[in-house]
PDB file of C-alpha atoms in Angstrom:
ATOM      1  CA  UNK S   1     -28.487  34.330  24.614  1.00  0.00           C
ATOM      2  CA  UNK S   2     -25.896  36.930  25.472  1.00  0.00           C
ATOM      3  CA  UNK S   3     -22.788  37.499  23.388  1.00  0.00           C
ATOM      4  CA  UNK S   4     -20.358  35.845  25.859  1.00  0.00           C
ATOM      5  CA  UNK S   5     -22.446  32.674  25.949  1.00  0.00           C
ATOM      6  CA  UNK S   6     -22.570  32.616  22.131  1.00  0.00           C
ATOM      7  CA  UNK S   7     -18.774  33.008  21.871  1.00  0.00           C
ATOM      8  CA  UNK S   8     -18.249  30.266  24.466  1.00  0.00           C
ATOM      9  CA  UNK S   9     -20.581  27.851  22.655  1.00  0.00           C
ATOM     10  CA  UNK S  10     -18.961  28.631  19.288  1.00  0.00           C
ATOM     11  CA  UNK S  11     -15.504  28.026  20.727  1.00  0.00           C
ATOM     12  CA  UNK S  12     -16.536  24.661  22.136  1.00  0.00           C
ATOM     13  CA  UNK S  13     -17.987  23.614  18.778  1.00  0.00           C
ATOM     14  CA  UNK S  14     -14.776  24.620  16.960  1.00  0.00           C
ATOM     15  CA  UNK S  15     -12.644  22.677  19.467  1.00  0.00           C
ATOM     16  CA  UNK S  16     -14.807  19.569  19.080  1.00  0.00           C
ATOM     17  CA  UNK S  17     -14.563  19.753  15.281  1.00  0.00           C
ATOM     18  CA  UNK S  18     -10.768  20.166  15.468  1.00  0.00           C
ATOM     19  CA  UNK S  19     -10.420  17.162  17.786  1.00  0.00           C
ATOM     20  CA  UNK S  20     -12.559  15.033  15.458  1.00  0.00           C
ATOM     21  CA  UNK S  21     -10.578  16.048  12.363  1.00  0.00           C
ATOM     22  CA  UNK S  22      -7.197  15.420  14.007  1.00  0.00           C
ATOM     23  CA  UNK S  23      -8.432  12.108  15.430  1.00  0.00           C
ATOM     24  CA  UNK S  24      -9.619  10.996  11.997  1.00  0.00           C
ATOM     25  CA  UNK S  25      -6.298  11.907  10.381  1.00  0.00           C
ATOM     26  CA  UNK S  26      -4.260   9.933  12.913  1.00  0.00           C
ATOM     27  CA  UNK S  27      -6.564   7.010  13.611  1.00  0.00           C
ATOM     28  CA  UNK S  28      -8.258   6.336  10.282  1.00  0.00           C
ATOM     29  CA  UNK S  29      -7.747   2.846   8.861  1.00  0.00           C
ATOM     30  CA  UNK S  30      -4.890   2.599   6.397  1.00  0.00           C
ATOM     31  CA  UNK S  31      -6.459   2.575   2.937  1.00  0.00           C
ATOM     32  CA  UNK S  32      -3.365   1.316   1.138  1.00  0.00           C
ATOM     33  CA  UNK S  33      -3.697  -1.932  -0.744  1.00  0.00           C
ATOM     34  CA  UNK S  34      -1.562  -5.033  -0.778  1.00  0.00           C
ATOM     35  CA  UNK S  35       1.793  -5.454  -2.482  1.00  0.00           C
ATOM     36  CA  UNK S  36       1.617  -7.247  -5.823  1.00  0.00           C
ATOM     37  CA  UNK S  37       1.435 -10.885  -4.868  1.00  0.00           C
ATOM     38  CA  UNK S  38       1.273 -14.094  -6.844  1.00  0.00           C
ATOM     39  CA  UNK S  39      -1.701 -16.425  -7.192  1.00  0.00           C
ATOM     40  CA  UNK S  40      -0.835 -17.882  -3.773  1.00  0.00           C
ATOM     41  CA  UNK S  41      -1.182 -14.443  -2.192  1.00  0.00           C
ATOM     42  CA  UNK S  42       2.469 -14.554  -1.101  1.00  0.00           C
ATOM     43  CA  UNK S  43       4.953 -11.739  -1.693  1.00  0.00           C
ATOM     44  CA  UNK S  44       7.236 -12.372  -4.701  1.00  0.00           C
ATOM     45  CA  UNK S  45      10.415 -14.473  -4.485  1.00  0.00           C
ATOM     46  CA  UNK S  46      13.663 -12.928  -5.773  1.00  0.00           C
ATOM     47  CA  UNK S  47      16.959 -14.843  -5.606  1.00  0.00           C
ATOM     48  CA  UNK S  48      15.601 -17.279  -3.011  1.00  0.00           C
ATOM     49  CA  UNK S  49      14.160 -14.579  -0.722  1.00  0.00           C
ATOM     50  CA  UNK S  50      10.634 -13.347  -0.199  1.00  0.00           C
ATOM     51  CA  UNK S  51      10.715  -9.611  -0.935  1.00  0.00           C
ATOM     52  CA  UNK S  52       8.503  -7.183   0.944  1.00  0.00           C
ATOM     53  CA  UNK S  53       8.468  -3.675  -0.529  1.00  0.00           C
ATOM     54  CA  UNK S  54       6.873  -0.993   1.592  1.00  0.00           C
ATOM     55  CA  UNK S  55       6.855   2.803   1.594  1.00  0.00           C
ATOM     56  CA  UNK S  56       6.659   4.878   4.760  1.00  0.00           C
ATOM     57  CA  UNK S  57       4.430   7.928   4.380  1.00  0.00           C
ATOM     58  CA  UNK S  58       3.791  10.623   6.999  1.00  0.00           C
ATOM     59  CA  UNK S  59       0.983   8.693   8.738  1.00  0.00           C
ATOM     60  CA  UNK S  60       0.798   5.334   6.945  1.00  0.00           C
ATOM     61  CA  UNK S  61       2.609   2.325   5.527  1.00  0.00           C
ATOM     62  CA  UNK S  62       1.926   1.498   1.901  1.00  0.00           C
ATOM     63  CA  UNK S  63       1.053  -1.288   1.548  1.00  0.00           C
ATOM     64  CA  UNK S  64       0.414  -2.397   5.101  1.00  0.00           C
ATOM     65  CA  UNK S  65      -0.299  -6.138   4.679  1.00  0.00           C
ATOM     66  CA  UNK S  66       2.039  -8.898   3.503  1.00  0.00           C
ATOM     67  CA  UNK S  67       1.820 -12.684   3.380  1.00  0.00           C
ATOM     68  CA  UNK S  68       5.023 -14.739   3.599  1.00  0.00           C
ATOM     69  CA  UNK S  69       5.934 -18.407   3.983  1.00  0.00           C
ATOM     70  CA  UNK S  70       7.439 -19.801   7.204  1.00  0.00           C
ATOM     71  CA  UNK S  71      11.093 -20.869   7.030  1.00  0.00           C
ATOM     72  CA  UNK S  72      11.905 -18.863   3.888  1.00  0.00           C
ATOM     73  CA  UNK S  73      14.210 -15.808   4.200  1.00  0.00           C
ATOM     74  CA  UNK S  74      12.551 -12.401   3.872  1.00  0.00           C
ATOM     75  CA  UNK S  75      14.088  -9.180   2.578  1.00  0.00           C
ATOM     76  CA  UNK S  76      11.969  -6.279   3.861  1.00  0.00           C
ATOM     77  CA  UNK S  77      12.737  -3.171   1.816  1.00  0.00           C
ATOM     78  CA  UNK S  78      11.334   0.001   3.345  1.00  0.00           C
ATOM     79  CA  UNK S  79      11.445   3.222   1.318  1.00  0.00           C
ATOM     80  CA  UNK S  80      11.332   6.547   3.153  1.00  0.00           C
ATOM     81  CA  UNK S  81       9.091   9.347   1.916  1.00  0.00           C
ATOM     82  CA  UNK S  82      11.178  11.861   3.854  1.00  0.00           C
ATOM     83  CA  UNK S  83       7.968  13.139   5.452  1.00  0.00           C
ATOM     84  CA  UNK S  84       8.096  13.725   9.210  1.00  0.00           C
ATOM     85  CA  UNK S  85       5.940  11.513  11.403  1.00  0.00           C
ATOM     86  CA  UNK S  86       5.983   8.901  14.128  1.00  0.00           C
ATOM     87  CA  UNK S  87       6.392   6.120  11.571  1.00  0.00           C
ATOM     88  CA  UNK S  88       9.340   7.687   9.738  1.00  0.00           C
ATOM     89  CA  UNK S  89      12.062   6.800  12.250  1.00  0.00           C
ATOM     90  CA  UNK S  90      11.573   3.214  13.299  1.00  0.00           C
ATOM     91  CA  UNK S  91       9.450   0.147  12.556  1.00  0.00           C
ATOM     92  CA  UNK S  92       8.811  -2.322  15.375  1.00  0.00           C
ATOM     93  CA  UNK S  93       7.820  -5.847  14.275  1.00  0.00           C
ATOM     94  CA  UNK S  94       7.451  -7.829  17.473  1.00  0.00           C
ATOM     95  CA  UNK S  95       8.341 -11.480  17.103  1.00  0.00           C
ATOM     96  CA  UNK S  96       9.888 -11.171  13.646  1.00  0.00           C
ATOM     97  CA  UNK S  97      12.889  -8.861  13.778  1.00  0.00           C
ATOM     98  CA  UNK S  98      14.634  -6.309  15.949  1.00  0.00           C
ATOM     99  CA  UNK S  99      13.447  -2.708  15.573  1.00  0.00           C
ATOM    100  CA  UNK S 100      14.278  -1.394  12.107  1.00  0.00           C
ATOM    101  CA  UNK S 101      15.808   2.091  12.151  1.00  0.00           C
ATOM    102  CA  UNK S 102      14.860   3.881   8.966  1.00  0.00           C
ATOM    103  CA  UNK S 103      16.874   6.286   6.884  1.00  0.00           C
ATOM    104  CA  UNK S 104      14.929   9.567   7.040  1.00  0.00           C
ATOM    105  CA  UNK S 105      16.043  10.836   3.625  1.00  0.00           C
ATOM    106  CA  UNK S 106      13.432  10.770   0.862  1.00  0.00           C
ATOM    107  CA  UNK S 107      13.796   7.789  -1.461  1.00  0.00           C
ATOM    108  CA  UNK S 108      16.328   5.981   0.726  1.00  0.00           C
ATOM    109  CA  UNK S 109      15.721   2.264   1.243  1.00  0.00           C
ATOM    110  CA  UNK S 110      16.380   0.469   4.515  1.00  0.00           C
ATOM    111  CA  UNK S 111      16.503  -3.325   4.280  1.00  0.00           C
ATOM    112  CA  UNK S 112      15.922  -5.769   7.125  1.00  0.00           C
ATOM    113  CA  UNK S 113      16.394  -9.487   6.609  1.00  0.00           C
ATOM    114  CA  UNK S 114      14.895 -12.253   8.721  1.00  0.00           C
ATOM    115  CA  UNK S 115      13.506 -15.767   8.418  1.00  0.00           C
ATOM    116  CA  UNK S 116      10.081 -16.278  10.019  1.00  0.00           C
ATOM    117  CA  UNK S 117      10.114 -19.418  12.168  1.00  0.00           C
ATOM    118  CA  UNK S 118       6.517 -19.644  13.379  1.00  0.00           C
ATOM    119  CA  UNK S 119       3.241 -19.305  11.450  1.00  0.00           C
ATOM    120  CA  UNK S 120       0.936 -16.573  12.700  1.00  0.00           C
ATOM    121  CA  UNK S 121      -0.146 -12.991  12.267  1.00  0.00           C
ATOM    122  CA  UNK S 122       2.436 -10.428  13.312  1.00  0.00           C
ATOM    123  CA  UNK S 123       1.792  -6.732  13.727  1.00  0.00           C
ATOM    124  CA  UNK S 124       4.338  -4.047  12.958  1.00  0.00           C
ATOM    125  CA  UNK S 125       4.032  -0.396  13.881  1.00  0.00           C
ATOM    126  CA  UNK S 126       5.731   2.867  14.638  1.00  0.00           C
ATOM    127  CA  UNK S 127       7.134   3.043  18.198  1.00  0.00           C
ATOM    128  CA  UNK S 128       3.915   4.635  19.498  1.00  0.00           C
ATOM    129  CA  UNK S 129       1.692   1.993  17.837  1.00  0.00           C
ATOM    130  CA  UNK S 130      -0.351   4.594  15.952  1.00  0.00           C
ATOM    131  CA  UNK S 131       0.601   3.465  12.430  1.00  0.00           C
ATOM    132  CA  UNK S 132       0.234  -0.285  11.924  1.00  0.00           C
ATOM    133  CA  UNK S 133       0.554  -3.108   9.474  1.00  0.00           C
ATOM    134  CA  UNK S 134       0.463  -6.907   9.352  1.00  0.00           C
ATOM    135  CA  UNK S 135       2.721  -9.690   8.165  1.00  0.00           C
ATOM    136  CA  UNK S 136       0.928 -13.014   7.941  1.00  0.00           C
ATOM    137  CA  UNK S 137       3.264 -16.020   8.103  1.00  0.00           C
ATOM    138  CA  UNK S 138       1.816 -19.233   6.651  1.00  0.00           C
ATOM    139  CA  UNK S 139       3.000 -22.833   6.229  1.00  0.00           C
TER     140      UNK S 139
END
């Protein structure tokens, strides 16, 4: 094999490895666990509201799954890590609330309040849909 062919093959291998690594970083399943929940699996109640506490990291939400009860007000408290990323500017929770515009400063908390009206599983994500989470609404 001549030297040009060897360089070309090596370059292709490096590009493939880079694409796989970047793809894994952005598309890997979120490994964060659930918020501390009671025996019922529901998020905790504070002053008559269900309280969701979530942190936004550069490429993930932590935690990324919450279970709430239909008809009970929810206070969704989202803490910014200050890290840049698609998920650090806005959270879109279709069917539950309007888009939530986050404060980009590290440690700042943005709160959205809503009352879920219909049981079901609702997805939330960054505007591009690359970073995702779930709110399960139960009776």
